[in-house]
Amino acid sequence: MSITILGIESSCDDTSAAVIRDGVLLSNVIASQAVHESYGGVVPELASRAHQQNIVPVVSEAIKRSGLSKEDITAIAFTRGPGLMGSLLVGNSFAKGFALSQSIPLIDVNHLQAHVLAHFIKDTPEQDTAPKFPFLCLLVSGGNSQIIKVEAYNKMEVIGQTIDDAAGEAFDKCAKVMGLGYPGGPIIDKLAKEGDAKKFLFNKPHIPELNYSFSGLKTSFLYLLRDELAKDPDFIEKNKNDLAASLQSTIVDILMDKLRKAVKQTGIKEVAVAGGVSANSAVRESFISHAQRFGWKVYLPKFSYTTDNAAMVAITGYYKYIDKEFCDIDAPSFSRVEL
Ligand code: KG4
């Protein structure tokens, strides 16, 4: 009998629903929320309101595109946390209502675990491109920068993480002070293509073990802008490509320095990357050059699975279903939760 999972993601500002049958993706629908753009960041109350409006049409569309009907769904999986509480509650409540009405199991999913397991989503039954256990995963998003040792679908250990800002946050905040739009990561990525990455030098952190820090970089970026703008008010406009390229290359260097250390410490050379920042072209290039230089086997996710999406929730739900790991109907959402 086939196992068909409906996944629901609503942790931040994307409402998404996906259907996965036996590990193969049948549909993945994402409604992004443009309402936040003019605020330069996600406004939690506006996000929950938009989720409320989007959730029913997004789920209906995902089921329609899968070619199945709601009676074919074996279980429903939803993001339980971490994320914005009001946003999480929309997906949580919807999933519970759906599970009760269809008399099917309810599966809670950790958003971070889902980012890692995005590597196991298949487009066809024959596809065999997933990393082999054990592997390391660099999880880099707007809220997290972690190095995770993955021993099995349900066995993951965070061996390093940021002690302050996340890598995505560094992109977004520096882009904001440059007067660029939100989210800043893709804009910096684009500007950097025409820039000189060696033009500006920023401080790199000296943090012990495998942990990260990005707040010092943000501060040194701010100080540079403050000093240069005092001399020339058009400094940003004249230098935006070089600023973007220098910032991006510093972030990538910081990320990869610790990842090399993690590979050395664990002896694991299967290395994946996940989360929104894994869409970054310099991160991707650096992974490929590390594979060539150090003999790593690297795994880059498809662009559509880098940012928040329900396909990764559904695949996580699929493996939890196999392990019969269901959750109670009174399960609360968690704004903060570890792996
Ligand atoms: O995983 P994600 O969609 O959301 C969570 O934080 O859960 O990640 C969003 C982050 C934002 O900080 C955004 O600026 C960053 O991913 N991002 C990028 C790129 N695309 C998205 N950062 C750098 N380069 C990109 N191309």
CSV table of C-alpha atoms and ligand atoms in Angstrom, one decimal:
chain,number,residue,atom,x,y,z
A,1,MET,CA,0.0,0.0,0.0
A,2,SER,CA,1.3,3.5,-0.9
A,3,ILE,CA,2.1,6.0,1.9
A,4,THR,CA,0.8,9.4,0.9
A,5,ILE,CA,1.7,12.4,3.1
A,6,LEU,CA,0.2,15.9,2.9
A,7,GLY,CA,2.8,18.4,4.3
A,8,ILE,CA,1.9,21.8,5.7
A,9,GLU,CA,4.5,24.6,6.2
A,10,SER,CA,3.6,27.9,7.8
A,11,SER,CA,6.5,28.8,10.2
A,12,CYS,CA,7.4,32.2,8.8
A,13,ASP,CA,6.2,34.0,5.7
A,14,ASP,CA,5.5,31.3,3.2
A,15,THR,CA,2.3,29.3,3.2
A,16,SER,CA,3.0,25.9,1.6
A,17,ALA,CA,1.4,22.5,1.1
A,18,ALA,CA,2.8,19.5,-0.7
A,19,VAL,CA,1.9,15.9,-1.4
A,20,ILE,CA,4.5,13.1,-1.3
A,21,ARG,CA,3.7,9.5,-2.2
A,22,ASP,CA,6.3,6.9,-1.2
A,23,GLY,CA,9.0,9.5,-1.0
A,24,VAL,CA,8.2,10.9,-4.5
A,25,LEU,CA,7.0,14.5,-4.8
A,26,LEU,CA,3.6,14.9,-6.5
A,27,SER,CA,3.0,18.6,-5.8
A,28,ASN,CA,4.5,21.5,-3.9
A,29,VAL,CA,2.6,24.8,-3.8
A,30,ILE,CA,4.0,27.9,-2.1
A,31,ALA,CA,2.3,31.2,-1.6
A,32,SER,CA,4.9,33.9,-0.6
A,33,GLN,CA,3.7,37.0,1.2
A,34,ALA,CA,4.6,40.2,-0.6
A,35,VAL,CA,3.0,42.2,2.2
A,36,HIS,CA,6.3,42.4,4.2
A,37,GLU,CA,8.5,43.9,1.5
A,38,SER,CA,7.7,47.5,2.4
A,39,TYR,CA,8.6,46.9,6.1
A,40,GLY,CA,12.1,45.5,5.4
A,41,GLY,CA,11.4,42.3,7.4
A,42,VAL,CA,8.6,39.9,8.3
A,43,VAL,CA,5.8,41.5,10.4
A,44,PRO,CA,4.5,38.6,12.5
A,45,GLU,CA,0.8,39.6,12.8
A,46,LEU,CA,0.6,40.3,9.1
A,47,ALA,CA,2.2,36.9,8.4
A,48,SER,CA,-0.4,35.0,10.5
A,49,ARG,CA,-3.3,36.9,8.8
A,50,ALA,CA,-1.9,36.0,5.3
A,51,HIS,CA,-1.5,32.4,6.3
A,52,GLN,CA,-5.2,32.3,7.4
A,53,GLN,CA,-6.2,33.6,3.9
A,54,ASN,CA,-3.8,31.3,2.0
A,55,ILE,CA,-4.0,28.0,3.8
A,56,VAL,CA,-7.2,26.6,2.3
A,57,PRO,CA,-6.6,27.5,-1.3
A,58,VAL,CA,-2.9,26.4,-1.1
A,59,VAL,CA,-3.8,23.0,0.3
A,60,SER,CA,-6.7,22.5,-2.3
A,61,GLU,CA,-4.2,23.4,-5.1
A,62,ALA,CA,-1.6,21.0,-3.8
A,63,ILE,CA,-4.1,18.1,-3.6
A,64,LYS,CA,-5.4,19.0,-7.1
A,65,ARG,CA,-2.0,19.2,-8.7
A,66,SER,CA,-1.0,15.8,-7.1
A,67,GLY,CA,-3.8,14.2,-9.2
A,68,LEU,CA,-5.2,12.6,-6.0
A,69,SER,CA,-8.1,13.4,-3.7
A,70,LYS,CA,-8.1,14.1,0.0
A,71,GLU,CA,-9.4,10.5,0.7
A,72,ASP,CA,-6.0,9.3,-0.7
A,73,ILE,CA,-4.0,11.0,2.1
A,74,THR,CA,-2.5,8.5,4.6
A,75,ALA,CA,-1.4,11.1,7.1
A,76,ILE,CA,-0.9,14.9,7.5
A,77,ALA,CA,2.4,16.4,8.6
A,78,PHE,CA,2.8,20.0,9.8
A,79,THR,CA,5.6,22.2,11.0
A,80,ARG,CA,5.4,22.4,14.8
A,81,GLY,CA,8.4,24.8,15.3
A,82,PRO,CA,10.6,26.7,15.5
A,83,GLY,CA,9.0,29.7,13.9
A,84,LEU,CA,6.6,32.6,14.5
A,85,MET,CA,3.9,31.5,17.0
A,86,GLY,CA,0.9,33.0,15.2
A,87,SER,CA,2.1,31.6,11.8
A,88,LEU,CA,2.8,28.1,13.2
A,89,LEU,CA,-0.7,28.0,14.8
A,90,VAL,CA,-2.4,28.4,11.5
A,91,GLY,CA,-0.7,25.3,10.1
A,92,ASN,CA,-1.1,23.4,13.3
A,93,SER,CA,-4.8,24.1,13.6
A,94,PHE,CA,-5.4,23.3,9.9
A,95,ALA,CA,-3.6,20.0,10.2
A,96,LYS,CA,-5.5,19.0,13.3
A,97,GLY,CA,-8.8,19.8,11.7
A,98,PHE,CA,-7.8,17.8,8.5
A,99,ALA,CA,-6.6,14.8,10.5
A,100,LEU,CA,-9.8,14.7,12.6
A,101,SER,CA,-12.1,15.1,9.6
A,102,GLN,CA,-10.3,12.4,7.6
A,103,SER,CA,-9.6,10.1,10.6
A,104,ILE,CA,-5.9,9.9,9.7
A,105,PRO,CA,-2.7,10.2,11.8
A,106,LEU,CA,-1.2,13.6,12.6
A,107,ILE,CA,2.6,14.0,12.4
A,108,ASP,CA,4.5,17.0,13.9
A,109,VAL,CA,7.7,18.1,12.1
A,110,ASN,CA,10.7,20.0,13.3
A,111,HIS,CA,11.4,22.7,10.7
A,112,LEU,CA,15.2,22.3,11.0
A,113,GLN,CA,15.1,18.5,10.6
A,114,ALA,CA,12.9,19.1,7.5
A,115,HIS,CA,15.5,21.4,5.9
A,116,VAL,CA,18.1,18.6,6.3
A,117,LEU,CA,15.7,15.9,5.0
A,118,ALA,CA,14.9,18.0,1.9
A,119,HIS,CA,17.8,16.1,0.4
A,120,PHE,CA,15.7,12.9,0.4
A,121,ILE,CA,12.8,14.3,-1.7
A,122,LYS,CA,12.6,12.3,-5.0
A,123,ASP,CA,11.3,13.5,-8.3
A,124,THR,CA,11.1,10.0,-9.6
A,125,PRO,CA,11.0,6.6,-7.8
A,126,GLU,CA,14.4,5.6,-9.3
A,127,GLN,CA,16.2,8.8,-8.2
A,128,ASP,CA,19.2,8.0,-6.0
A,129,THR,CA,20.9,11.3,-5.2
A,130,ALA,CA,20.4,11.6,-1.4
A,131,PRO,CA,23.5,11.8,0.9
A,132,LYS,CA,24.6,8.5,2.6
A,133,PHE,CA,24.6,8.3,6.4
A,134,PRO,CA,26.5,9.5,8.2
A,135,PHE,CA,26.8,13.0,6.6
A,136,LEU,CA,27.3,16.6,7.7
A,137,CYS,CA,24.8,19.2,6.9
A,138,LEU,CA,25.5,23.0,7.0
A,139,LEU,CA,22.1,24.4,7.7
A,140,VAL,CA,22.1,28.1,6.9
A,141,SER,CA,18.9,30.2,6.9
A,142,GLY,CA,17.5,33.5,8.1
A,143,GLY,CA,17.3,32.2,11.6
A,144,ASN,CA,19.9,29.4,11.9
A,145,SER,CA,23.6,28.6,11.1
A,146,GLN,CA,24.3,25.1,12.3
A,147,ILE,CA,26.6,22.2,11.5
A,148,ILE,CA,24.6,19.0,12.0
A,149,LYS,CA,25.9,15.5,12.1
A,150,VAL,CA,23.2,13.3,10.6
A,151,GLU,CA,23.4,9.6,11.5
A,152,ALA,CA,19.9,8.6,10.4
A,153,TYR,CA,16.6,10.2,9.4
A,154,ASN,CA,15.7,10.6,13.0
A,155,LYS,CA,19.2,10.9,14.5
A,156,MET,CA,20.8,14.3,14.2
A,157,GLU,CA,23.3,16.2,16.4
A,158,VAL,CA,24.1,19.9,16.3
A,159,ILE,CA,27.9,20.0,16.5
A,160,GLY,CA,28.2,23.7,15.9
A,161,GLN,CA,26.0,26.7,15.7
A,162,THR,CA,25.9,30.5,15.8
A,163,ILE,CA,26.1,32.2,19.1
A,164,ASP,CA,24.4,35.4,17.8
A,165,ASP,CA,23.2,36.2,14.3
A,166,ALA,CA,22.6,33.7,11.6
A,167,ALA,CA,24.3,33.9,8.2
A,168,GLY,CA,21.0,34.9,6.4
A,169,GLU,CA,20.4,37.6,9.0
A,170,ALA,CA,23.9,39.0,8.3
A,171,PHE,CA,22.9,39.2,4.6
A,172,ASP,CA,19.5,40.7,5.3
A,173,LYS,CA,20.7,43.3,7.9
A,174,CYS,CA,23.7,44.5,5.9
A,175,ALA,CA,21.4,44.8,2.8
A,176,LYS,CA,19.0,46.8,4.9
A,177,VAL,CA,21.6,49.4,6.0
A,178,MET,CA,22.6,49.7,2.3
A,179,GLY,CA,19.0,50.6,1.5
A,180,LEU,CA,18.5,47.4,-0.6
A,181,GLY,CA,15.2,45.5,-0.4
A,182,TYR,CA,14.1,42.5,1.7
A,183,PRO,CA,15.2,39.7,1.8
A,184,GLY,CA,18.7,41.0,1.3
A,185,GLY,CA,20.4,37.6,0.5
A,186,PRO,CA,19.4,37.2,-3.1
A,187,ILE,CA,20.0,41.0,-3.8
A,188,ILE,CA,23.5,40.8,-2.4
A,189,ASP,CA,24.1,37.6,-4.4
A,190,LYS,CA,23.1,39.4,-7.6
A,191,LEU,CA,25.1,42.6,-6.9
A,192,ALA,CA,28.2,40.6,-5.9
A,193,LYS,CA,28.5,39.0,-9.4
A,194,GLU,CA,29.7,42.4,-10.7
A,195,GLY,CA,31.9,43.2,-7.7
A,196,ASP,CA,35.4,42.9,-6.4
A,197,ALA,CA,35.4,40.6,-3.4
A,198,LYS,CA,38.8,41.8,-2.2
A,199,LYS,CA,38.0,45.6,-2.2
A,200,PHE,CA,36.9,45.7,1.5
A,201,LEU,CA,38.2,43.6,4.4
A,202,PHE,CA,35.9,42.8,7.3
A,203,ASN,CA,36.7,41.3,10.7
A,204,LYS,CA,36.4,37.5,10.9
A,205,PRO,CA,35.3,36.0,14.3
A,206,HIS,CA,37.6,34.0,16.6
A,207,ILE,CA,35.0,31.7,18.1
A,208,PRO,CA,36.1,28.4,19.7
A,209,GLU,CA,35.1,24.9,18.5
A,210,LEU,CA,32.6,24.7,15.6
A,211,ASN,CA,30.5,27.6,16.6
A,212,TYR,CA,29.7,30.7,14.4
A,213,SER,CA,29.3,34.4,15.0
A,214,PHE,CA,28.1,37.0,12.5
A,215,SER,CA,27.4,40.0,14.7
A,216,GLY,CA,31.0,41.3,14.6
A,217,LEU,CA,30.9,41.2,10.8
A,218,LYS,CA,27.7,43.2,10.8
A,219,THR,CA,29.2,45.8,13.2
A,220,SER,CA,32.4,46.1,11.1
A,221,PHE,CA,30.2,46.6,8.0
A,222,LEU,CA,28.2,49.3,9.7
A,223,TYR,CA,31.4,51.1,10.9
A,224,LEU,CA,32.8,51.1,7.4
A,225,LEU,CA,29.6,52.6,6.0
A,226,ARG,CA,29.5,55.2,8.8
A,227,ASP,CA,33.1,56.3,8.2
A,228,GLU,CA,32.9,56.3,4.4
A,229,LEU,CA,29.5,58.0,4.2
A,230,ALA,CA,30.8,60.9,6.3
A,231,LYS,CA,33.4,61.5,3.6
A,232,ASP,CA,31.2,60.8,0.6
A,233,PRO,CA,27.4,60.6,0.8
A,234,ASP,CA,27.3,58.6,-2.5
A,235,PHE,CA,29.7,55.9,-1.1
A,236,ILE,CA,27.1,53.1,-1.1
A,237,GLU,CA,25.8,53.8,-4.6
A,238,LYS,CA,29.3,54.0,-6.0
A,239,ASN,CA,30.5,50.8,-4.3
A,240,LYS,CA,27.5,48.6,-3.9
A,241,ASN,CA,28.8,45.8,-6.1
A,242,ASP,CA,32.2,45.7,-4.3
A,243,LEU,CA,30.5,46.0,-0.9
A,244,ALA,CA,28.1,43.1,-1.8
A,245,ALA,CA,31.0,40.9,-3.1
A,246,SER,CA,33.3,41.5,-0.1
A,247,LEU,CA,30.5,40.9,2.4
A,248,GLN,CA,29.4,37.7,0.6
A,249,SER,CA,32.9,36.3,0.3
A,250,THR,CA,33.5,37.0,4.0
A,251,ILE,CA,30.3,35.2,5.0
A,252,VAL,CA,31.2,32.2,2.8
A,253,ASP,CA,34.7,32.1,4.2
A,254,ILE,CA,33.4,32.0,7.8
A,255,LEU,CA,30.9,29.2,7.0
A,256,MET,CA,33.5,27.1,5.1
A,257,ASP,CA,36.3,27.5,7.7
A,258,LYS,CA,34.2,25.8,10.4
A,259,LEU,CA,32.9,23.2,8.0
A,260,ARG,CA,36.4,22.1,7.0
A,261,LYS,CA,37.2,21.9,10.7
A,262,ALA,CA,34.0,19.7,11.3
A,263,VAL,CA,35.1,17.4,8.4
A,264,LYS,CA,38.5,17.1,10.0
A,265,GLN,CA,37.1,16.4,13.4
A,266,THR,CA,34.5,13.8,12.4
A,267,GLY,CA,36.3,12.3,9.4
A,268,ILE,CA,32.9,12.5,7.5
A,269,LYS,CA,33.4,13.7,3.9
A,270,GLU,CA,29.7,13.4,2.8
A,271,VAL,CA,28.7,17.1,3.1
A,272,ALA,CA,25.3,18.7,2.4
A,273,VAL,CA,24.0,22.2,2.6
A,274,ALA,CA,20.4,23.3,3.3
A,275,GLY,CA,18.3,26.3,4.1
A,276,GLY,CA,17.7,29.6,2.3
A,277,VAL,CA,21.3,30.7,2.2
A,278,SER,CA,22.2,27.5,0.3
A,279,ALA,CA,20.7,29.2,-2.8
A,280,ASN,CA,23.7,31.6,-2.7
A,281,SER,CA,25.9,31.2,-5.7
A,282,ALA,CA,29.2,31.7,-3.8
A,283,VAL,CA,28.2,29.1,-1.2
A,284,ARG,CA,27.4,26.7,-4.0
A,285,GLU,CA,30.7,27.4,-5.8
A,286,SER,CA,32.6,27.0,-2.6
A,287,PHE,CA,31.0,23.6,-2.0
A,288,ILE,CA,32.0,22.4,-5.5
A,289,SER,CA,35.6,23.7,-5.1
A,290,HIS,CA,35.9,22.0,-1.7
A,291,ALA,CA,34.7,18.7,-3.3
A,292,GLN,CA,37.5,19.0,-5.9
A,293,ARG,CA,40.2,20.1,-3.5
A,294,PHE,CA,39.5,17.9,-0.5
A,295,GLY,CA,37.7,14.9,-1.9
A,296,TRP,CA,34.3,15.8,-0.3
A,297,LYS,CA,31.1,14.3,-1.7
A,298,VAL,CA,28.8,17.4,-1.7
A,299,TYR,CA,25.1,17.7,-2.0
A,300,LEU,CA,23.4,21.0,-3.1
A,301,PRO,CA,19.6,21.1,-2.8
A,302,LYS,CA,17.4,22.1,-5.8
A,303,PHE,CA,16.6,25.8,-5.6
A,304,SER,CA,13.0,25.2,-4.9
A,305,TYR,CA,13.9,23.2,-1.7
A,306,THR,CA,16.3,25.8,-0.3
A,307,THR,CA,13.8,28.2,1.2
A,308,ASP,CA,10.8,27.3,3.2
A,309,ASN,CA,8.5,24.7,1.5
A,310,ALA,CA,6.1,22.0,2.4
A,311,ALA,CA,7.8,19.3,0.3
A,312,MET,CA,10.5,19.0,3.0
A,313,VAL,CA,7.8,18.8,5.7
A,314,ALA,CA,6.1,16.0,3.8
A,315,ILE,CA,9.3,14.0,3.3
A,316,THR,CA,10.0,14.3,7.0
A,317,GLY,CA,6.4,13.2,7.7
A,318,TYR,CA,6.9,10.2,5.4
A,319,TYR,CA,9.9,8.9,7.4
A,320,LYS,CA,8.2,9.6,10.7
A,321,TYR,CA,5.1,7.7,9.4
A,322,ILE,CA,7.3,4.7,8.7
A,323,ASP,CA,8.6,4.8,12.3
A,324,LYS,CA,5.0,5.3,13.5
A,325,GLU,CA,5.9,8.5,15.2
A,326,PHE,CA,2.6,10.3,15.5
A,327,CYS,CA,1.6,13.3,17.7
A,328,ASP,CA,-1.3,14.0,19.9
A,329,ILE,CA,-4.2,16.2,18.8
A,330,ASP,CA,-3.5,18.6,21.6
A,331,ALA,CA,0.2,19.2,20.6
A,332,PRO,CA,1.1,22.9,21.0
A,333,SER,CA,3.4,24.8,18.6
A,334,PHE,CA,6.9,25.8,19.7
A,335,SER,CA,8.4,29.1,18.7
A,336,ARG,CA,11.8,27.8,19.8
A,337,VAL,CA,12.9,24.2,19.6
A,338,GLU,CA,16.2,22.4,19.2
A,339,LEU,CA,16.8,19.6,16.8
B,1,KG4,O1,15.4,29.0,5.0
B,1,KG4,P1,14.7,30.3,4.8
B,1,KG4,O2,13.8,30.5,3.6
B,1,KG4,O3,13.9,30.9,6.0
B,1,KG4,C1,14.2,30.6,7.3
B,1,KG4,O4,15.0,31.4,7.9
B,1,KG4,O5,13.7,29.7,7.8
B,1,KG4,O6,16.0,31.4,4.6
B,1,KG4,C2,15.8,32.7,4.4
B,1,KG4,C3,17.1,33.4,4.3
B,1,KG4,C4,17.1,34.9,4.2
B,1,KG4,O7,18.0,35.4,5.2
B,1,KG4,C5,17.5,35.2,2.8
B,1,KG4,O8,18.2,36.4,2.7
B,1,KG4,C6,18.5,34.0,2.6
B,1,KG4,O9,17.8,32.9,3.1
B,1,KG4,N1,18.7,33.8,1.1
B,1,KG4,C7,19.9,34.0,0.6
B,1,KG4,C8,19.8,33.8,-0.8
B,1,KG4,N2,18.5,33.4,-1.0
B,1,KG4,C9,17.9,33.4,0.2
B,1,KG4,N3,21.1,34.4,1.1
B,1,KG4,C10,22.1,34.6,0.2
B,1,KG4,N4,22.1,34.4,-1.1
B,1,KG4,C11,20.9,34.0,-1.7
B,1,KG4,N5,20.9,33.7,-3.0
